[in-house]
Backbone as JSON Lines, residues from 0, in Angstrom:
{"i":0,"aa":"M","n":[61.66,137.56,-99.37],"ca":[60.93,139.12,-99.91],"c":[59.43,138.94,-100.24]}
{"i":1,"aa":"F","n":[58.69,139.34,-100.15],"ca":[57.58,139.03,-100.65],"c":[57.12,139.88,-102.0]}
{"i":2,"aa":"Q","n":[57.13,139.12,-102.74],"ca":[56.87,139.57,-104.45],"c":[55.11,140.19,-104.31]}
{"i":3,"aa":"T","n":[54.33,139.95,-103.69],"ca":[52.93,140.38,-103.9],"c":[52.25,140.19,-102.62]}
{"i":4,"aa":"L","n":[51.32,141.36,-102.21],"ca":[50.75,141.19,-101.32],"c":[49.66,140.31,-100.97]}
{"i":5,"aa":"D","n":[49.43,139.93,-101.52],"ca":[48.22,138.23,-101.4],"c":[49.28,137.6,-100.65]}
{"i":6,"aa":"H","n":[50.98,137.35,-101.19],"ca":[51.51,136.2,-100.36],"c":[52.25,136.61,-99.32]}
{"i":7,"aa":"F","n":[52.15,138.11,-99.27],"ca":[52.05,138.25,-97.61],"c":[50.87,138.3,-96.79]}
{"i":8,"aa":"F","n":[49.77,138.68,-97.13],"ca":[48.56,138.91,-96.14],"c":[48.49,136.98,-96.08]}
{"i":9,"aa":"N","n":[48.5,136.13,-96.85],"ca":[48.08,134.77,-96.3],"c":[49.44,134.38,-95.36]}
{"i":10,"aa":"S","n":[50.98,134.9,-95.48],"ca":[51.62,134.82,-94.46],"c":[51.39,135.51,-93.32]}
{"i":11,"aa":"W","n":[50.86,136.47,-93.26],"ca":[50.68,137.48,-91.91],"c":[49.19,136.87,-91.48]}
{"i":12,"aa":"E","n":[48.51,136.41,-92.13],"ca":[47.4,135.77,-91.44],"c":[47.54,134.5,-90.54]}
{"i":13,"aa":"F","n":[48.37,133.86,-90.96],"ca":[49.03,132.6,-89.96],"c":[49.6,133.13,-88.82]}
{"i":14,"aa":"E","n":[50.85,133.9,-88.82],"ca":[51.77,134.19,-88.1],"c":[50.69,135.23,-87.03]}
{"i":15,"aa":"A","n":[50.24,136.05,-87.34],"ca":[49.25,136.87,-86.89],"c":[48.69,136.54,-85.97]}
{"i":16,"aa":"N","n":[47.97,135.46,-86.54],"ca":[47.0,134.38,-85.58],"c":[47.76,133.55,-84.36]}
{"i":17,"aa":"A","n":[48.71,133.32,-84.94],"ca":[49.56,132.48,-83.99],"c":[50.19,133.41,-82.4]}
{"i":18,"aa":"T","n":[50.4,134.79,-82.99],"ca":[50.73,135.42,-82.26],"c":[49.35,136.19,-81.03]}
{"i":19,"aa":"Q","n":[48.5,136.09,-81.42],"ca":[47.55,136.58,-81.01],"c":[47.11,135.49,-80.11]}
{"i":20,"aa":"K","n":[47.22,134.32,-80.56],"ca":[46.79,133.02,-79.56],"c":[47.69,133.1,-78.52]}
{"i":21,"aa":"L","n":[49.02,133.46,-78.19],"ca":[49.79,133.42,-77.46],"c":[49.68,134.75,-76.42]}
{"i":22,"aa":"L","n":[49.13,135.99,-77.2],"ca":[49.29,137.16,-76.69],"c":[47.6,137.03,-75.45]}
{"i":23,"aa":"N","n":[46.43,136.42,-76.18],"ca":[45.46,135.53,-75.4],"c":[45.42,134.49,-74.36]}
{"i":24,"aa":"S","n":[46.68,134.38,-74.08],"ca":[46.84,133.12,-73.04],"c":[47.56,133.99,-71.82]}
{"i":25,"aa":"L","n":[48.04,135.08,-72.11],"ca":[48.58,135.64,-71.04],"c":[48.02,136.17,-70.07]}
{"i":26,"aa":"T","n":[48.06,136.05,-68.72],"ca":[47.34,136.61,-67.41],"c":[47.93,137.76,-67.19]}
{"i":27,"aa":"D","n":[47.45,139.11,-66.31],"ca":[48.26,140.12,-65.62],"c":[49.4,139.62,-64.99]}
{"i":28,"aa":"E","n":[49.35,138.53,-64.06],"ca":[50.46,138.23,-63.09],"c":[51.73,137.56,-63.77]}
{"i":29,"aa":"S","n":[51.14,136.81,-65.29],"ca":[52.35,136.41,-65.9],"c":[53.2,137.53,-66.98]}
{"i":30,"aa":"L","n":[52.83,138.7,-66.58],"ca":[53.31,139.57,-67.33],"c":[54.66,140.05,-66.98]}
{"i":31,"aa":"E","n":[54.84,140.1,-65.7],"ca":[55.92,140.57,-64.92],"c":[57.16,139.17,-64.79]}
{"i":32,"aa":"Q","n":[56.95,137.52,-65.55],"ca":[57.89,137.05,-65.42],"c":[58.99,137.41,-66.5]}
{"i":33,"aa":"E","n":[60.64,136.94,-65.57],"ca":[61.21,137.44,-66.29],"c":[62.52,136.76,-66.35]}
{"i":34,"aa":"I","n":[63.4,136.26,-67.02],"ca":[64.52,135.57,-66.81],"c":[65.57,136.27,-65.58]}
{"i":35,"aa":"T","n":[66.25,137.47,-65.86],"ca":[66.67,137.93,-64.91],"c":[66.14,139.49,-64.62]}
{"i":36,"aa":"S","n":[66.37,140.14,-63.74],"ca":[66.35,141.33,-63.39],"c":[66.75,142.41,-64.45]}
{"i":37,"aa":"E","n":[67.78,141.82,-65.32],"ca":[68.66,142.96,-66.63],"c":[68.1,142.46,-68.11]}
{"i":38,"aa":"N","n":[66.66,141.59,-68.04],"ca":[66.25,141.29,-69.58],"c":[64.83,141.69,-69.04]}
{"i":39,"aa":"W","n":[64.21,141.7,-70.5],"ca":[62.82,142.15,-70.16],"c":[61.81,141.34,-69.74]}
{"i":40,"aa":"T","n":[60.58,141.76,-69.7],"ca":[59.78,140.5,-68.86],"c":[58.93,140.32,-70.01]}
{"i":41,"aa":"L","n":[58.25,139.14,-69.62],"ca":[57.13,138.7,-70.26],"c":[56.28,139.55,-71.26]}
{"i":42,"aa":"G","n":[55.89,140.87,-70.15],"ca":[55.15,142.01,-70.73],"c":[54.95,142.65,-71.7]}
{"i":43,"aa":"R","n":[56.82,143.17,-71.22],"ca":[57.81,144.15,-72.68],"c":[57.89,143.36,-73.35]}
{"i":44,"aa":"I","n":[57.63,142.18,-73.69],"ca":[57.99,141.89,-74.85],"c":[56.9,141.43,-75.6]}
{"i":45,"aa":"A","n":[55.97,140.98,-74.54],"ca":[54.64,141.2,-75.68],"c":[54.14,142.63,-76.04]}
{"i":46,"aa":"W","n":[54.72,143.47,-75.38],"ca":[53.98,144.9,-75.38],"c":[55.05,145.59,-76.79]}
{"i":47,"aa":"H","n":[56.2,145.2,-76.9],"ca":[57.14,145.69,-77.81],"c":[56.73,144.62,-78.98]}
{"i":48,"aa":"T","n":[56.39,143.4,-79.14],"ca":[55.55,142.86,-80.12],"c":[54.29,143.73,-80.92]}
{"i":49,"aa":"V","n":[53.72,144.58,-80.2],"ca":[52.35,145.23,-80.46],"c":[53.15,146.38,-81.14]}
{"i":50,"aa":"A","n":[53.78,147.43,-80.44],"ca":[54.7,148.05,-80.83],"c":[55.17,148.34,-82.18]}
{"i":51,"aa":"A","n":[55.72,147.2,-82.36],"ca":[56.8,146.81,-83.44],"c":[56.21,146.84,-84.93]}
{"i":52,"aa":"I","n":[54.91,146.48,-85.18],"ca":[54.02,147.0,-86.12],"c":[54.48,148.07,-86.98]}
{"i":53,"aa":"R","n":[53.98,149.27,-86.04],"ca":[54.25,150.29,-85.99],"c":[55.71,151.22,-86.64]}
{"i":54,"aa":"I","n":[56.25,150.29,-85.14],"ca":[57.82,150.47,-85.27],"c":[58.56,150.43,-86.52]}
{"i":55,"aa":"I","n":[58.31,149.25,-86.9],"ca":[58.91,148.78,-87.78],"c":[59.03,149.48,-89.4]}
{"i":56,"aa":"T","n":[57.45,149.66,-89.38],"ca":[57.04,150.02,-90.56],"c":[57.2,152.19,-90.54]}
{"i":57,"aa":"S","n":[57.45,152.35,-89.91],"ca":[57.46,153.98,-90.02],"c":[58.23,154.53,-90.57]}
{"i":58,"aa":"N","n":[58.95,153.66,-91.13],"ca":[59.83,154.69,-92.59],"c":[59.48,154.1,-93.48]}
{"i":59,"aa":"T","n":[58.15,154.01,-93.69],"ca":[57.06,153.79,-95.09],"c":[56.37,154.58,-94.89]}
{"i":60,"aa":"D","n":[55.6,154.79,-96.68],"ca":[54.51,155.91,-96.34],"c":[53.18,155.34,-95.59]}
{"i":61,"aa":"L","n":[53.14,154.28,-95.29],"ca":[52.07,153.64,-94.73],"c":[51.54,154.8,-93.48]}
{"i":62,"aa":"T","n":[50.22,154.92,-93.49],"ca":[49.9,155.31,-92.62],"c":[48.11,154.56,-91.88]}
{"i":63,"aa":"F","n":[48.51,154.25,-90.81],"ca":[47.51,153.9,-90.08],"c":[47.79,153.6,-88.1]}
{"i":64,"aa":"H","n":[46.93,153.62,-87.38],"ca":[46.8,153.86,-86.05],"c":[46.99,152.64,-85.51]}
{"i":65,"aa":"A","n":[48.08,152.55,-84.14],"ca":[48.66,151.28,-83.94],"c":[49.89,152.03,-82.71]}
{"i":66,"aa":"P","n":[49.94,151.71,-81.48],"ca":[51.22,152.01,-80.42],"c":[52.41,151.83,-81.28]}
{"i":67,"aa":"V","n":[52.99,153.16,-80.96],"ca":[54.37,153.31,-81.63],"c":[55.47,153.5,-80.33]}
{"i":68,"aa":"E","n":[54.92,153.56,-79.22],"ca":[56.16,153.03,-78.1],"c":[55.73,151.98,-77.19]}
{"i":69,"aa":"D","n":[57.03,151.42,-77.08],"ca":[57.12,150.2,-76.51],"c":[57.05,149.98,-74.85]}
{"i":70,"aa":"Y","n":[57.09,151.25,-74.48],"ca":[57.51,151.86,-73.25],"c":[56.69,152.78,-72.49]}
{"i":71,"aa":"P","n":[56.07,153.1,-71.57],"ca":[55.86,151.95,-70.49],"c":[55.13,150.83,-71.0]}
{"i":72,"aa":"V","n":[54.91,149.73,-70.0],"ca":[54.3,148.38,-70.57],"c":[52.94,148.26,-70.39]}
{"i":73,"aa":"P","n":[51.96,148.35,-70.44],"ca":[50.57,148.26,-69.91],"c":[50.54,147.01,-68.97]}
{"i":74,"aa":"T","n":[49.77,146.84,-67.94],"ca":[49.98,146.27,-66.82],"c":[48.34,145.04,-66.95]}
{"i":75,"aa":"S","n":[47.81,145.39,-68.01],"ca":[46.53,144.9,-68.71],"c":[46.99,143.64,-70.13]}
{"i":76,"aa":"A","n":[46.65,142.56,-69.43],"ca":[47.3,141.49,-70.38],"c":[46.25,141.39,-71.33]}
{"i":77,"aa":"Q","n":[44.86,141.45,-71.05],"ca":[44.08,141.66,-72.52],"c":[43.64,143.24,-73.28]}
{"i":78,"aa":"F","n":[44.6,143.83,-72.62],"ca":[44.43,145.13,-73.08],"c":[46.01,145.18,-74.16]}
{"i":79,"aa":"I","n":[46.98,144.47,-73.81],"ca":[47.98,144.03,-74.49],"c":[47.32,142.87,-75.87]}
{"i":80,"aa":"A","n":[46.53,142.03,-75.84],"ca":[45.82,141.28,-76.82],"c":[45.09,142.08,-77.76]}
{"i":81,"aa":"D","n":[44.27,143.15,-76.98],"ca":[43.27,143.73,-77.8],"c":[43.83,144.94,-78.98]}
{"i":82,"aa":"S","n":[45.16,145.36,-78.13],"ca":[45.96,146.4,-78.75],"c":[46.71,145.65,-80.25]}
{"i":83,"aa":"Y","n":[47.53,144.62,-79.31],"ca":[47.25,143.49,-80.93],"c":[46.91,143.2,-82.14]}
{"i":84,"aa":"Y","n":[45.58,142.99,-81.87],"ca":[44.24,142.32,-82.64],"c":[44.33,143.85,-83.26]}
{"i":85,"aa":"Q","n":[43.93,144.85,-82.66],"ca":[43.57,146.36,-83.73],"c":[44.7,146.56,-84.42]}
{"i":86,"aa":"A","n":[46.24,146.61,-83.67],"ca":[47.35,147.3,-84.69],"c":[47.71,145.98,-86.32]}
{"i":87,"aa":"S","n":[47.24,144.92,-86.08],"ca":[47.65,144.26,-87.05],"c":[46.44,144.73,-87.75]}
{"i":88,"aa":"N","n":[45.25,144.62,-87.52],"ca":[44.08,144.37,-88.67],"c":[44.31,146.11,-89.13]}
{"i":89,"aa":"A","n":[44.5,146.9,-88.41],"ca":[44.82,148.35,-88.95],"c":[45.84,148.29,-89.93]}
{"i":90,"aa":"F","n":[47.24,147.84,-89.73],"ca":[48.05,147.18,-90.53],"c":[48.07,146.84,-92.06]}
{"i":91,"aa":"V","n":[46.81,145.28,-91.84],"ca":[46.59,144.97,-92.78],"c":[45.78,146.08,-94.05]}
{"i":92,"aa":"Q","n":[44.68,146.61,-93.53],"ca":[43.89,147.66,-93.8],"c":[44.44,148.53,-94.62]}
{"i":93,"aa":"A","n":[45.72,149.25,-93.83],"ca":[46.73,150.21,-94.7],"c":[47.25,149.45,-95.87]}
{"i":94,"aa":"L","n":[47.9,148.53,-95.57],"ca":[48.4,147.96,-96.58],"c":[47.48,147.46,-98.1]}
{"i":95,"aa":"K","n":[46.6,147.05,-97.82],"ca":[45.25,146.89,-98.92],"c":[45.26,148.13,-99.68]}
{"i":96,"aa":"A","n":[44.8,149.38,-98.9],"ca":[44.47,150.61,-99.03],"c":[45.64,151.69,-99.96]}
{"i":97,"aa":"Q","n":[46.65,151.58,-99.1],"ca":[47.47,152.55,-99.7],"c":[48.87,151.84,-100.6]}
{"i":98,"aa":"W","n":[49.26,150.36,-100.47],"ca":[50.27,149.68,-101.05],"c":[49.9,148.45,-102.74]}
{"i":99,"aa":"T","n":[50.49,148.54,-103.8],"ca":[49.99,147.37,-104.7],"c":[51.9,146.63,-104.65]}
{"i":100,"aa":"D","n":[51.37,145.58,-105.39],"ca":[52.49,144.91,-105.41],"c":[54.18,145.57,-105.78]}
{"i":101,"aa":"H","n":[53.69,146.68,-106.85],"ca":[54.74,147.18,-107.03],"c":[55.3,148.05,-106.0]}
{"i":102,"aa":"T","n":[54.76,148.75,-105.19],"ca":[55.46,149.23,-103.86],"c":[56.25,148.19,-102.99]}
{"i":103,"aa":"L","n":[56.09,146.94,-103.06],"ca":[56.58,145.91,-102.49],"c":[58.36,145.88,-103.02]}
{"i":104,"aa":"Q","n":[58.44,146.54,-104.33],"ca":[59.85,147.3,-105.02],"c":[60.71,147.82,-104.59]}
{"i":105,"aa":"E","n":[60.09,148.91,-104.22],"ca":[60.36,150.26,-103.53],"c":[61.36,150.1,-102.21]}
{"i":106,"aa":"R","n":[62.36,150.89,-102.4],"ca":[63.39,150.72,-101.41],"c":[63.14,151.71,-100.33]}
{"i":107,"aa":"I","n":[63.42,151.26,-98.94],"ca":[63.52,152.15,-97.62],"c":[64.94,152.61,-97.37]}
{"i":108,"aa":"N","n":[64.79,153.39,-96.03],"ca":[66.19,153.2,-95.5],"c":[65.72,152.43,-94.06]}
{"i":109,"aa":"F","n":[66.2,151.45,-93.84],"ca":[65.86,150.5,-92.72],"c":[66.94,150.15,-91.89]}
{"i":110,"aa":"I","n":[67.24,150.57,-90.5],"ca":[68.63,150.38,-89.74],"c":[69.53,150.43,-90.72]}
{"i":111,"aa":"G","n":[70.21,151.7,-91.3],"ca":[71.14,151.85,-92.01],"c":[71.06,151.32,-93.28]}
{"i":112,"aa":"Q","n":[70.28,150.75,-93.74],"ca":[70.67,150.15,-94.92],"c":[69.34,150.12,-96.15]}
{"i":113,"aa":"Q","n":[69.55,150.13,-97.43],"ca":[68.47,150.31,-98.37],"c":[67.69,149.01,-98.12]}
{"i":114,"aa":"M","n":[66.42,148.78,-98.32],"ca":[65.61,147.76,-98.52],"c":[64.36,147.75,-98.73]}
{"i":115,"aa":"P","n":[64.6,146.89,-99.8],"ca":[62.59,146.85,-100.78],"c":[61.83,146.71,-99.08]}
{"i":116,"aa":"N","n":[60.84,147.3,-99.57],"ca":[59.44,147.15,-98.73],"c":[59.0,145.38,-98.56]}
{"i":117,"aa":"G","n":[59.22,144.8,-99.42],"ca":[58.79,143.3,-99.8],"c":[59.66,142.68,-98.31]}
{"i":118,"aa":"S","n":[60.96,143.22,-98.35],"ca":[61.95,142.65,-97.4],"c":[61.47,143.02,-95.76]}
{"i":119,"aa":"L","n":[61.29,144.32,-95.88],"ca":[60.64,144.86,-94.64],"c":[59.56,144.27,-94.28]}
{"i":120,"aa":"L","n":[58.51,143.63,-94.7],"ca":[57.48,142.83,-94.41],"c":[57.93,141.43,-94.04]}
{"i":121,"aa":"L","n":[59.09,140.73,-94.71],"ca":[59.59,139.92,-93.96],"c":[60.09,139.9,-92.36]}
{"i":122,"aa":"F","n":[61.17,140.72,-92.63],"ca":[61.59,141.14,-91.63],"c":[61.06,141.25,-90.32]}
{"i":123,"aa":"L","n":[59.43,142.0,-90.62],"ca":[58.24,142.51,-89.2],"c":[58.21,140.9,-89.1]}
{"i":124,"aa":"I","n":[57.3,140.02,-90.29],"ca":[57.37,138.36,-89.58],"c":[58.18,137.74,-88.6]}
{"i":125,"aa":"Q","n":[59.49,137.78,-89.14],"ca":[60.65,137.64,-88.62],"c":[60.99,138.27,-87.21]}
{"i":126,"aa":"H","n":[60.84,139.1,-86.86],"ca":[60.99,139.67,-85.43],"c":[59.82,139.61,-84.78]}
{"i":127,"aa":"Q","n":[58.58,139.44,-85.51],"ca":[57.38,138.92,-84.74],"c":[57.91,137.37,-84.11]}
{"i":128,"aa":"N","n":[58.17,136.6,-84.94],"ca":[58.45,135.43,-84.33],"c":[59.42,134.95,-83.82]}
{"i":129,"aa":"H","n":[60.49,136.07,-83.68],"ca":[61.86,135.84,-82.61],"c":[60.86,136.31,-81.34]}
{"i":130,"aa":"H","n":[60.27,137.21,-81.01],"ca":[59.6,137.56,-79.75],"c":[58.71,136.06,-79.42]}
{"i":131,"aa":"R","n":[57.96,135.74,-80.36],"ca":[57.05,134.92,-79.85],"c":[57.56,133.57,-79.25]}
{"i":132,"aa":"G","n":[59.06,133.21,-79.69],"ca":[60.06,132.16,-79.03],"c":[60.19,132.26,-77.48]}
{"i":133,"aa":"Q","n":[61.21,133.77,-77.45],"ca":[61.06,134.29,-76.16],"c":[59.85,134.12,-75.21]}
{"i":134,"aa":"M","n":[58.6,134.84,-75.98],"ca":[57.28,134.9,-75.0],"c":[57.0,133.23,-74.57]}
{"i":135,"aa":"T","n":[57.42,132.25,-75.01],"ca":[56.88,131.0,-74.84],"c":[57.57,130.29,-74.09]}
{"i":136,"aa":"V","n":[58.72,130.65,-73.79],"ca":[59.89,130.12,-72.69],"c":[59.26,130.86,-71.35]}
{"i":137,"aa":"L","n":[58.96,132.31,-71.28],"ca":[58.4,133.01,-69.79],"c":[57.54,132.28,-70.11]}
{"i":138,"aa":"M","n":[56.22,132.23,-70.78],"ca":[54.94,131.76,-70.4],"c":[55.4,130.41,-69.77]}
{"i":139,"aa":"R","n":[55.95,129.16,-69.83],"ca":[56.36,128.27,-69.16],"c":[56.87,128.67,-67.95]}
{"i":140,"aa":"Q","n":[57.78,128.99,-67.79],"ca":[58.23,129.51,-66.8],"c":[57.3,130.26,-65.58]}
{"i":141,"aa":"A","n":[56.41,131.0,-66.28],"ca":[54.88,131.8,-65.63],"c":[53.78,130.5,-65.23]}
{"i":142,"aa":"G","n":[54.06,129.38,-65.53],"ca":[53.13,128.62,-65.35],"c":[51.98,128.12,-66.2]}
{"i":143,"aa":"L","n":[52.15,128.84,-67.09],"ca":[50.77,129.21,-68.47],"c":[51.06,127.9,-69.49]}
{"i":144,"aa":"T","n":[49.99,127.35,-69.87],"ca":[50.38,126.57,-71.0],"c":[50.35,127.23,-72.55]}
{"i":145,"aa":"V","n":[51.39,126.81,-72.95],"ca":[51.99,127.26,-74.23],"c":[50.92,126.89,-75.3]}
{"i":146,"aa":"P","n":[50.37,127.44,-76.2],"ca":[49.38,126.97,-77.65],"c":[50.34,126.58,-78.67]}
{"i":147,"aa":"G","n":[49.72,125.38,-79.44],"ca":[50.74,125.18,-80.08],"c":[51.07,125.95,-81.38]}
{"i":148,"aa":"I","n":[51.94,125.92,-82.12],"ca":[52.18,127.15,-82.91],"c":[52.43,126.28,-84.53]}
{"i":149,"aa":"Y","n":[53.38,125.81,-84.37],"ca":[53.92,125.13,-85.81],"c":[53.12,123.64,-85.71]}
{"i":150,"aa":"G","n":[52.73,123.44,-84.78],"ca":[52.46,121.89,-84.52],"c":[52.32,121.88,-83.19]}
{"i":151,"aa":"P","n":[51.57,120.72,-82.59],"ca":[51.14,120.56,-81.11],"c":[52.11,120.75,-79.86]}
{"i":152,"aa":"A","n":[51.42,121.67,-78.96],"ca":[52.63,121.86,-77.67],"c":[52.48,120.53,-77.03]}
{"i":153,"aa":"K","n":[53.33,120.78,-75.8],"ca":[53.35,119.38,-75.01],"c":[51.78,118.89,-74.56]}
{"i":154,"aa":"E","n":[51.12,120.07,-73.95],"ca":[49.95,119.71,-73.68],"c":[48.84,119.34,-74.65]}
{"i":155,"aa":"E","n":[48.62,119.49,-75.99],"ca":[48.25,119.37,-77.18],"c":[48.4,117.78,-77.21]}
{"i":156,"aa":"W","n":[49.57,117.46,-77.12],"ca":[49.75,116.15,-78.14],"c":[48.6,114.87,-77.53]}
{"i":157,"aa":"A","n":[48.01,115.0,-76.25],"ca":[47.17,113.87,-76.0],"c":[45.92,114.18,-76.7]}
{"i":158,"aa":"K","n":[45.38,115.18,-77.21],"ca":[44.56,115.75,-78.39],"c":[44.61,114.98,-79.33]}
{"i":159,"aa":"F","n":[45.2,114.54,-80.13],"ca":[45.87,113.78,-81.12],"c":[46.07,112.57,-81.03]}
{"i":160,"aa":"G","n":[45.84,111.82,-79.67],"ca":[46.13,110.72,-79.42],"c":[47.67,110.45,-79.36]}
{"i":161,"aa":"L","n":[48.46,111.21,-79.14],"ca":[49.75,110.65,-79.05],"c":[50.51,111.09,-78.24]}
{"i":162,"aa":"E","n":[51.35,110.68,-77.87],"ca":[52.43,110.59,-76.55],"c":[53.62,112.06,-76.93]}
{"i":163,"aa":"A","n":[53.77,112.49,-75.88],"ca":[54.64,113.91,-76.09],"c":[55.87,113.25,-76.26]}
{"i":164,"aa":"P","n":[56.75,113.63,-77.22],"ca":[58.25,113.53,-77.45],"c":[58.85,113.67,-75.95]}
{"i":165,"aa":"Q","n":[59.74,112.92,-75.51],"ca":[60.58,113.44,-74.07],"c":[61.79,113.9,-74.75]}
{"i":166,"aa":"M","n":[61.94,114.8,-73.73],"ca":[62.86,115.96,-73.85],"c":[63.98,115.25,-73.5]}
């Protein structure tokens, strides 16, 4: 749980930049990549990650402009990436203007349970990271280069003069 907004902002900045790197790497064609026809496509997961910022925070008193529906999925990868950038920035500006550290202790109802706002913000980051992992698998299947997030991706090892670990 986040105890201060500054702590959250530091974490969000890194995680949002990582998500933005992935979204910026998508192509229009890659949005249709799927594991099976019964699972979400790469585009659906990417768009859900955009809309989830507003969806997850909808039970709070925060007001900001961001997509609130994760379907239908846009067909433009650039639109998805641009929408994430806008939603993330609007979210951060809303937090700065509308919440204080004390607000993080206030409890809301989220998915049938009472939760402090500070825990909701942690959930938002974890949810985003979960879908980012799904996107990296689908990106590889679509033939895209996956940017490193918590360290170099296999394609980036050479830049550091290292040999990629064998799988």
